[in-house]
């Protein structure tokens, strides 16, 4: 089996799992238009041949599940932060995607010289927040309205990070000609559309609220810089979006609470739901970071609430998550009453560049 499509076990641990996680991340980045990030991760993998620093040894001896913990991206985020801050100018050729340079030697030298700054980046998972993913949520909501659910949404998001997707009601979307949201909007998204266009409906938002175990305050420059370090450097448009999101948050902060996913979902589902609204749980590229026991609690809470849902107070679950074996992102939806079997609505670029719509009208 090729490296790109090797089977992976998210729960695997040990030294071999670390190497598998790094190799998988390299393949994943290459498959998702991120050659520079792939180069950085490959150079980090080379450190494991002869771990010569505490940083390399901590990666090699990772005490946990390296793929589920997003270990490669934790380390790559630290390297990118050094580049963004101008602290390690020798990284510039890699981030310029220059040819004929020794990536491994450059990164090894940077790690030696900046180990104290890099070690804290291994302490927690990446904060991945991308406004472009909101196009998937909106397309899924249009599809729900087509199924007869109320077009007014009460949105709950887990793993909200800085809450950028909690401001999706302020953005404008052109989804294969289907127009949604204010014009011009804080940001505008026109993803490349593959397949039939989504249904055309008017939708509105009752509320948008989210949680994160380590929420990021976009109005704090230091926290915003940390979030930028997790942006794949190849995608210039994402940095412009981040600046727009910072400005939007300064104008009105998103409704974001410090809470884990299971506690948040259970608490919110216990609250009354207004008649004529569709309550929807949504998340993107976060499920792999949610501990297994919390995944089980979220699923149980959603299914229990779904069993009590009515046509006037329905419940939906929209997930845009990574298939780490096929290196693609899948938009999957469930709703109650009537659609509790998971349905794949499409595939999507992880940062919103394109959507391949598979859903039937």
Short mmCIF file of C-alpha atoms in Angstrom, two decimals:
data_model
loop_
_atom_site.label_atom_id
_atom_site.label_comp_id
_atom_site.label_asym_id
_atom_site.label_seq_id
_atom_site.Cartn_x
_atom_site.Cartn_y
_atom_site.Cartn_z
CA UNK A 1 0.00 0.00 0.00
CA UNK A 2 1.34 3.46 -0.87
CA UNK A 3 2.34 5.91 1.84
CA UNK A 4 -0.48 8.21 0.87
CA UNK A 5 -3.17 5.64 1.51
CA UNK A 6 -1.66 3.65 4.35
CA UNK A 7 -4.11 2.52 7.01
CA UNK A 8 -3.64 4.28 10.34
CA UNK A 9 -4.75 3.58 13.88
CA UNK A 10 -5.56 6.82 15.72
CA UNK A 11 -5.09 5.05 19.08
CA UNK A 12 -1.66 3.57 18.30
CA UNK A 13 1.13 4.42 20.73
CA UNK A 14 4.88 3.91 20.95
CA UNK A 15 7.93 4.86 18.85
CA UNK A 16 6.62 3.21 15.70
CA UNK A 17 3.36 5.13 16.07
CA UNK A 18 5.29 8.40 16.24
CA UNK A 19 7.01 7.68 12.93
CA UNK A 20 3.70 6.59 11.40
CA UNK A 21 2.04 9.80 12.58
CA UNK A 22 4.74 11.97 11.05
CA UNK A 23 4.69 10.04 7.76
CA UNK A 24 0.90 10.24 7.68
CA UNK A 25 0.99 13.98 8.27
CA UNK A 26 3.49 14.45 5.43
CA UNK A 27 1.22 12.51 3.08
CA UNK A 28 -1.85 14.33 4.37
CA UNK A 29 -0.27 17.74 3.76
CA UNK A 30 0.85 16.79 0.25
CA UNK A 31 -2.66 15.58 -0.54
CA UNK A 32 -4.14 18.87 0.69
CA UNK A 33 -1.93 21.39 -1.12
CA UNK A 34 0.50 22.04 1.72
CA UNK A 35 3.97 21.15 0.40
CA UNK A 36 5.84 23.51 2.76
CA UNK A 37 4.18 22.06 5.85
CA UNK A 38 4.97 18.61 4.49
CA UNK A 39 8.63 19.61 4.21
CA UNK A 40 8.71 20.90 7.78
CA UNK A 41 7.12 17.74 9.17
CA UNK A 42 9.48 15.55 7.14
CA UNK A 43 12.43 17.50 8.55
CA UNK A 44 11.06 17.00 12.06
CA UNK A 45 10.81 13.28 11.36
CA UNK A 46 14.51 13.25 10.50
CA UNK A 47 15.27 14.38 14.05
CA UNK A 48 14.16 10.97 15.28
CA UNK A 49 17.05 9.15 13.60
CA UNK A 50 19.41 10.43 16.30
CA UNK A 51 17.43 12.49 18.83
CA UNK A 52 19.94 15.07 20.06
CA UNK A 53 17.70 17.50 21.94
CA UNK A 54 15.00 17.32 24.60
CA UNK A 55 12.54 18.49 21.95
CA UNK A 56 13.40 15.59 19.62
CA UNK A 57 13.48 13.09 22.48
CA UNK A 58 10.08 14.19 23.71
CA UNK A 59 8.64 13.63 20.24
CA UNK A 60 10.38 10.26 19.86
CA UNK A 61 9.21 9.07 23.28
CA UNK A 62 5.74 10.56 23.04
CA UNK A 63 3.58 9.46 25.95
CA UNK A 64 0.24 9.23 24.22
CA UNK A 65 -1.37 8.70 20.83
CA UNK A 66 0.74 10.80 18.44
CA UNK A 67 -1.75 10.93 15.57
CA UNK A 68 -4.81 11.56 17.71
CA UNK A 69 -2.79 14.14 19.65
CA UNK A 70 -1.77 15.86 16.39
CA UNK A 71 1.84 15.67 17.54
CA UNK A 72 3.29 16.54 14.09
CA UNK A 73 1.25 19.74 13.92
CA UNK A 74 2.13 20.73 17.47
CA UNK A 75 5.80 20.64 16.52
CA UNK A 76 5.26 22.25 13.12
CA UNK A 77 3.29 25.08 14.74
CA UNK A 78 6.28 25.92 16.91
CA UNK A 79 8.61 26.00 13.92
CA UNK A 80 6.19 28.21 12.00
CA UNK A 81 5.91 30.61 14.96
CA UNK A 82 9.68 31.11 14.91
CA UNK A 83 9.47 31.93 11.21
CA UNK A 84 6.53 34.32 11.60
CA UNK A 85 8.23 36.20 14.42
CA UNK A 86 11.48 36.49 12.45
CA UNK A 87 13.33 34.73 15.26
CA UNK A 88 14.81 32.07 12.98
CA UNK A 89 15.62 33.68 9.63
CA UNK A 90 17.33 30.51 8.40
CA UNK A 91 13.86 28.98 7.96
CA UNK A 92 12.97 31.48 5.22
CA UNK A 93 14.09 29.28 2.27
CA UNK A 94 11.89 26.41 3.45
CA UNK A 95 8.87 28.67 3.81
CA UNK A 96 9.61 30.12 0.38
CA UNK A 97 9.50 26.51 -0.88
CA UNK A 98 13.01 26.91 -2.32
CA UNK A 99 14.64 23.92 -3.96
CA UNK A 100 18.03 22.30 -3.36
CA UNK A 101 18.28 23.04 0.35
CA UNK A 102 18.79 20.67 3.25
CA UNK A 103 15.53 20.98 5.18
CA UNK A 104 16.56 18.47 7.84
CA UNK A 105 19.82 20.28 8.62
CA UNK A 106 18.10 23.67 8.81
CA UNK A 107 15.35 22.47 11.11
CA UNK A 108 17.80 20.53 13.30
CA UNK A 109 19.85 23.69 13.77
CA UNK A 110 16.78 25.76 14.59
CA UNK A 111 15.68 23.20 17.18
CA UNK A 112 19.10 23.28 18.84
CA UNK A 113 19.12 27.05 19.06
CA UNK A 114 15.48 27.62 20.02
CA UNK A 115 14.57 24.55 22.03
CA UNK A 116 13.28 26.50 25.03
CA UNK A 117 10.79 28.34 22.83
CA UNK A 118 9.72 25.18 21.01
CA UNK A 119 9.09 22.81 23.91
CA UNK A 120 5.85 24.50 25.11
CA UNK A 121 4.31 23.93 21.67
CA UNK A 122 4.19 20.21 22.48
CA UNK A 123 2.05 20.79 25.56
CA UNK A 124 -1.33 21.14 23.85
CA UNK A 125 -3.14 20.34 20.61
CA UNK A 126 -3.19 22.75 17.67
CA UNK A 127 -5.83 25.42 17.53
CA UNK A 128 -7.20 25.07 14.01
CA UNK A 129 -9.76 27.68 13.11
CA UNK A 130 -10.69 28.40 9.50
CA UNK A 131 -13.56 30.56 8.37
CA UNK A 132 -13.65 28.87 4.96
CA UNK A 133 -15.07 25.73 6.56
CA UNK A 134 -18.24 27.63 7.36
CA UNK A 135 -19.30 27.22 3.72
CA UNK A 136 -19.82 23.54 4.50
CA UNK A 137 -22.00 24.30 7.50
CA UNK A 138 -24.14 26.71 5.49
CA UNK A 139 -24.52 24.27 2.58
CA UNK A 140 -25.60 21.56 5.03
CA UNK A 141 -28.15 23.91 6.58
CA UNK A 142 -29.60 24.64 3.14
CA UNK A 143 -29.93 20.90 2.61
CA UNK A 144 -31.71 20.52 5.96
CA UNK A 145 -34.23 23.18 4.96
CA UNK A 146 -34.81 21.26 1.74
CA UNK A 147 -35.73 18.25 3.89
CA UNK A 148 -38.40 20.33 5.62
CA UNK A 149 -36.58 21.52 8.75
CA UNK A 150 -37.18 25.09 9.97
CA UNK A 151 -34.83 27.60 8.30
CA UNK A 152 -33.98 29.36 11.56
CA UNK A 153 -30.95 27.82 13.26
CA UNK A 154 -29.67 27.67 16.81
CA UNK A 155 -26.04 26.66 16.32
CA UNK A 156 -23.82 24.94 18.86
CA UNK A 157 -20.16 24.37 18.01
CA UNK A 158 -17.60 22.27 19.86
CA UNK A 159 -13.88 22.88 19.49
CA UNK A 160 -14.56 26.48 18.50
CA UNK A 161 -10.98 27.64 19.16
CA UNK A 162 -11.25 31.41 18.61
CA UNK A 163 -14.90 31.26 17.55
CA UNK A 164 -14.29 32.24 13.94
CA UNK A 165 -17.07 29.97 12.68
CA UNK A 166 -19.39 31.34 15.37
CA UNK A 167 -19.44 34.51 13.27
CA UNK A 168 -20.63 32.71 10.12
CA UNK A 169 -23.81 34.78 10.11
CA UNK A 170 -21.63 37.81 9.31
CA UNK A 171 -20.11 36.25 6.18
CA UNK A 172 -21.37 36.08 2.61
CA UNK A 173 -21.41 32.85 0.60
CA UNK A 174 -21.66 32.18 -3.12
CA UNK A 175 -22.21 28.43 -3.34
CA UNK A 176 -22.38 27.65 -7.06
CA UNK A 177 -24.56 30.72 -7.53
CA UNK A 178 -26.65 30.21 -4.40
CA UNK A 179 -26.25 33.42 -2.38
CA UNK A 180 -26.43 33.37 1.40
CA UNK A 181 -25.63 35.99 4.03
CA UNK A 182 -25.14 39.74 4.18
CA UNK A 183 -23.42 41.58 1.35
CA UNK A 184 -20.57 42.29 1.28
CA UNK A 185 -20.16 40.62 4.67
CA UNK A 186 -17.14 40.62 6.96
CA UNK A 187 -15.72 37.94 4.66
CA UNK A 188 -16.94 36.48 1.38
CA UNK A 189 -16.53 32.86 0.25
CA UNK A 190 -16.87 31.44 -3.23
CA UNK A 191 -15.51 27.91 -3.01
CA UNK A 192 -14.89 26.00 -6.22
CA UNK A 193 -18.05 23.93 -6.52
CA UNK A 194 -18.06 20.39 -7.84
CA UNK A 195 -21.34 18.63 -8.50
CA UNK A 196 -24.89 19.95 -8.29
CA UNK A 197 -25.45 23.24 -6.49
CA UNK A 198 -26.99 23.10 -3.02
CA UNK A 199 -30.67 23.89 -2.51
CA UNK A 200 -31.58 27.56 -2.54
CA UNK A 201 -33.34 28.81 0.58
CA UNK A 202 -33.28 31.76 2.93
CA UNK A 203 -31.87 30.90 6.33
CA UNK A 204 -31.54 32.86 9.57
CA UNK A 205 -29.82 32.39 12.90
CA UNK A 206 -31.43 32.35 16.31
CA UNK A 207 -28.04 32.11 18.02
CA UNK A 208 -24.48 30.84 17.66
CA UNK A 209 -22.59 29.56 20.71
CA UNK A 210 -19.48 27.45 21.07
CA UNK A 211 -16.99 25.95 23.49
CA UNK A 212 -13.32 25.08 23.63
CA UNK A 213 -11.03 23.58 26.25
CA UNK A 214 -8.51 26.34 25.51
CA UNK A 215 -10.43 29.21 23.90
CA UNK A 216 -8.48 31.83 22.01
CA UNK A 217 -9.21 35.54 22.38
CA UNK A 218 -8.75 37.06 18.94
CA UNK A 219 -8.59 40.52 20.44
CA UNK A 220 -5.33 39.58 22.23
CA UNK A 221 -2.45 40.07 19.74
CA UNK A 222 -0.31 37.36 21.36
CA UNK A 223 -3.11 34.80 21.16
CA UNK A 224 -3.91 35.79 17.59
CA UNK A 225 -0.26 35.29 16.62
CA UNK A 226 -0.29 31.80 18.12
CA UNK A 227 -3.36 30.96 16.05
CA UNK A 228 -1.62 32.21 12.90
CA UNK A 229 1.25 29.79 13.57
CA UNK A 230 -1.12 26.89 12.98
CA UNK A 231 -2.17 28.22 9.57
CA UNK A 232 -0.55 26.32 6.74
CA UNK A 233 1.83 28.94 5.30
CA UNK A 234 1.09 27.99 1.68
CA UNK A 235 -2.39 29.46 1.90
CA UNK A 236 -1.96 33.24 1.89
CA UNK A 237 -5.70 33.86 1.81
CA UNK A 238 -6.06 32.34 5.27
CA UNK A 239 -3.87 35.03 6.81
CA UNK A 240 -6.08 37.73 5.27
CA UNK A 241 -9.13 35.93 6.64
CA UNK A 242 -7.55 35.82 10.06
CA UNK A 243 -7.08 39.59 10.04
CA UNK A 244 -10.72 40.02 9.02
CA UNK A 245 -11.80 37.69 11.83
CA UNK A 246 -9.74 39.66 14.34
CA UNK A 247 -11.47 42.87 13.24
CA UNK A 248 -14.89 41.19 13.47
CA UNK A 249 -14.17 39.90 16.97
CA UNK A 250 -13.12 43.36 18.09
CA UNK A 251 -16.44 44.71 16.81
CA UNK A 252 -18.41 41.95 18.58
CA UNK A 253 -16.88 38.96 20.32
CA UNK A 254 -18.27 35.52 19.42
CA UNK A 255 -20.23 33.71 22.14
CA UNK A 256 -17.52 31.32 23.29
CA UNK A 257 -17.20 29.52 26.63
CA UNK A 258 -14.36 27.62 28.30
CA UNK A 259 -15.79 24.09 28.51
CA UNK A 260 -15.17 20.58 27.23
CA UNK A 261 -17.27 19.19 24.41
CA UNK A 262 -19.32 16.69 26.40
CA UNK A 263 -20.21 19.05 29.25
CA UNK A 264 -21.15 21.76 26.76
CA UNK A 265 -23.37 19.57 24.59
CA UNK A 266 -25.15 18.02 27.55
CA UNK A 267 -25.77 21.43 29.13
CA UNK A 268 -27.00 23.08 25.95
CA UNK A 269 -29.28 20.22 24.93
CA UNK A 270 -30.92 20.40 28.36
CA UNK A 271 -32.06 23.99 27.69
CA UNK A 272 -35.45 24.78 26.13
CA UNK A 273 -35.56 25.01 22.35
CA UNK A 274 -37.73 27.64 20.70
CA UNK A 275 -40.49 26.38 18.44
CA UNK A 276 -39.74 26.83 14.75
CA UNK A 277 -35.97 26.57 15.16
CA UNK A 278 -33.54 23.86 14.15
CA UNK A 279 -30.97 23.18 16.84
CA UNK A 280 -27.71 22.04 15.24
CA UNK A 281 -24.44 20.75 16.64
CA UNK A 282 -21.56 21.50 14.30
CA UNK A 283 -17.83 20.93 14.33
CA UNK A 284 -14.91 20.85 11.91
CA UNK A 285 -11.54 19.09 12.17
CA UNK A 286 -11.96 18.65 15.92
CA UNK A 287 -13.49 15.22 16.60
CA UNK A 288 -10.08 13.51 16.62
CA UNK A 289 -9.02 15.73 19.52
CA UNK A 290 -12.09 14.89 21.64
CA UNK A 291 -11.29 12.09 24.12
CA UNK A 292 -13.12 8.82 23.47
CA UNK A 293 -15.20 9.04 26.63
CA UNK A 294 -16.39 12.51 25.64
CA UNK A 295 -17.15 11.35 22.10
CA UNK A 296 -19.38 8.67 23.60
CA UNK A 297 -21.12 11.20 25.85
CA UNK A 298 -21.72 13.64 22.99
CA UNK A 299 -23.12 10.86 20.80
CA UNK A 300 -25.37 9.57 23.59
CA UNK A 301 -26.63 13.07 24.39
CA UNK A 302 -27.40 13.81 20.74
CA UNK A 303 -29.20 10.52 20.19
CA UNK A 304 -31.23 10.95 23.39
CA UNK A 305 -32.20 14.50 22.43
CA UNK A 306 -32.88 13.31 18.89
CA UNK A 307 -35.39 10.73 20.14
CA UNK A 308 -37.37 13.59 21.68
CA UNK A 309 -37.06 15.93 18.69
CA UNK A 310 -40.18 17.02 16.81
CA UNK A 311 -40.76 18.55 13.35
CA UNK A 312 -41.19 21.95 15.01
CA UNK A 313 -38.12 21.49 17.22
CA UNK A 314 -35.73 19.30 15.23
CA UNK A 315 -32.11 18.48 15.97
CA UNK A 316 -29.22 18.13 13.51
CA UNK A 317 -25.54 17.19 13.68
CA UNK A 318 -23.16 18.54 11.01
CA UNK A 319 -19.57 17.30 11.02
CA UNK A 320 -16.70 18.16 8.68
CA UNK A 321 -13.94 15.79 9.75
CA UNK A 322 -10.82 14.17 8.37
CA UNK A 323 -10.68 10.66 7.01
CA UNK A 324 -7.05 9.99 7.92
CA UNK A 325 -6.85 6.85 5.77
CA UNK A 326 -8.05 8.46 2.53
CA UNK A 327 -6.61 11.89 3.36
CA UNK A 328 -9.81 13.74 2.65
CA UNK A 329 -12.46 15.62 4.59
CA UNK A 330 -16.01 14.38 4.69
CA UNK A 331 -19.16 16.40 5.35
CA UNK A 332 -21.50 14.10 7.24
CA UNK A 333 -24.92 14.93 8.65
CA UNK A 334 -27.58 13.37 10.88
CA UNK A 335 -30.93 14.86 11.85
CA UNK A 336 -33.96 14.04 13.96
CA UNK A 337 -36.72 13.18 13.43
CA UNK A 338 -36.34 11.21 10.23
CA UNK A 339 -32.67 11.29 9.29
CA UNK A 340 -30.70 9.69 12.09
CA UNK A 341 -28.64 7.51 9.70
CA UNK A 342 -25.40 9.38 8.88
CA UNK A 343 -25.44 10.84 5.37
CA UNK A 344 -22.38 12.02 3.49
CA UNK A 345 -23.22 15.31 1.82
CA UNK A 346 -19.83 15.80 0.23
CA UNK A 347 -16.07 16.05 0.36
CA UNK A 348 -14.30 19.33 0.97
CA UNK A 349 -10.96 21.05 1.04
CA UNK A 350 -9.91 21.49 4.69
CA UNK A 351 -9.69 25.26 4.34
CA UNK A 352 -12.69 25.90 2.12
CA UNK A 353 -11.07 26.11 -1.33
CA UNK A 354 -13.54 23.66 -2.86
CA UNK A 355 -16.57 21.52 -2.07
CA UNK A 356 -17.54 18.34 -3.90
CA UNK A 357 -21.29 18.10 -3.35
CA UNK A 358 -22.61 14.54 -3.31
CA UNK A 359 -26.02 15.06 -1.74
CA UNK A 360 -29.13 14.35 -3.71
CA UNK A 361 -31.77 17.08 -3.96
#
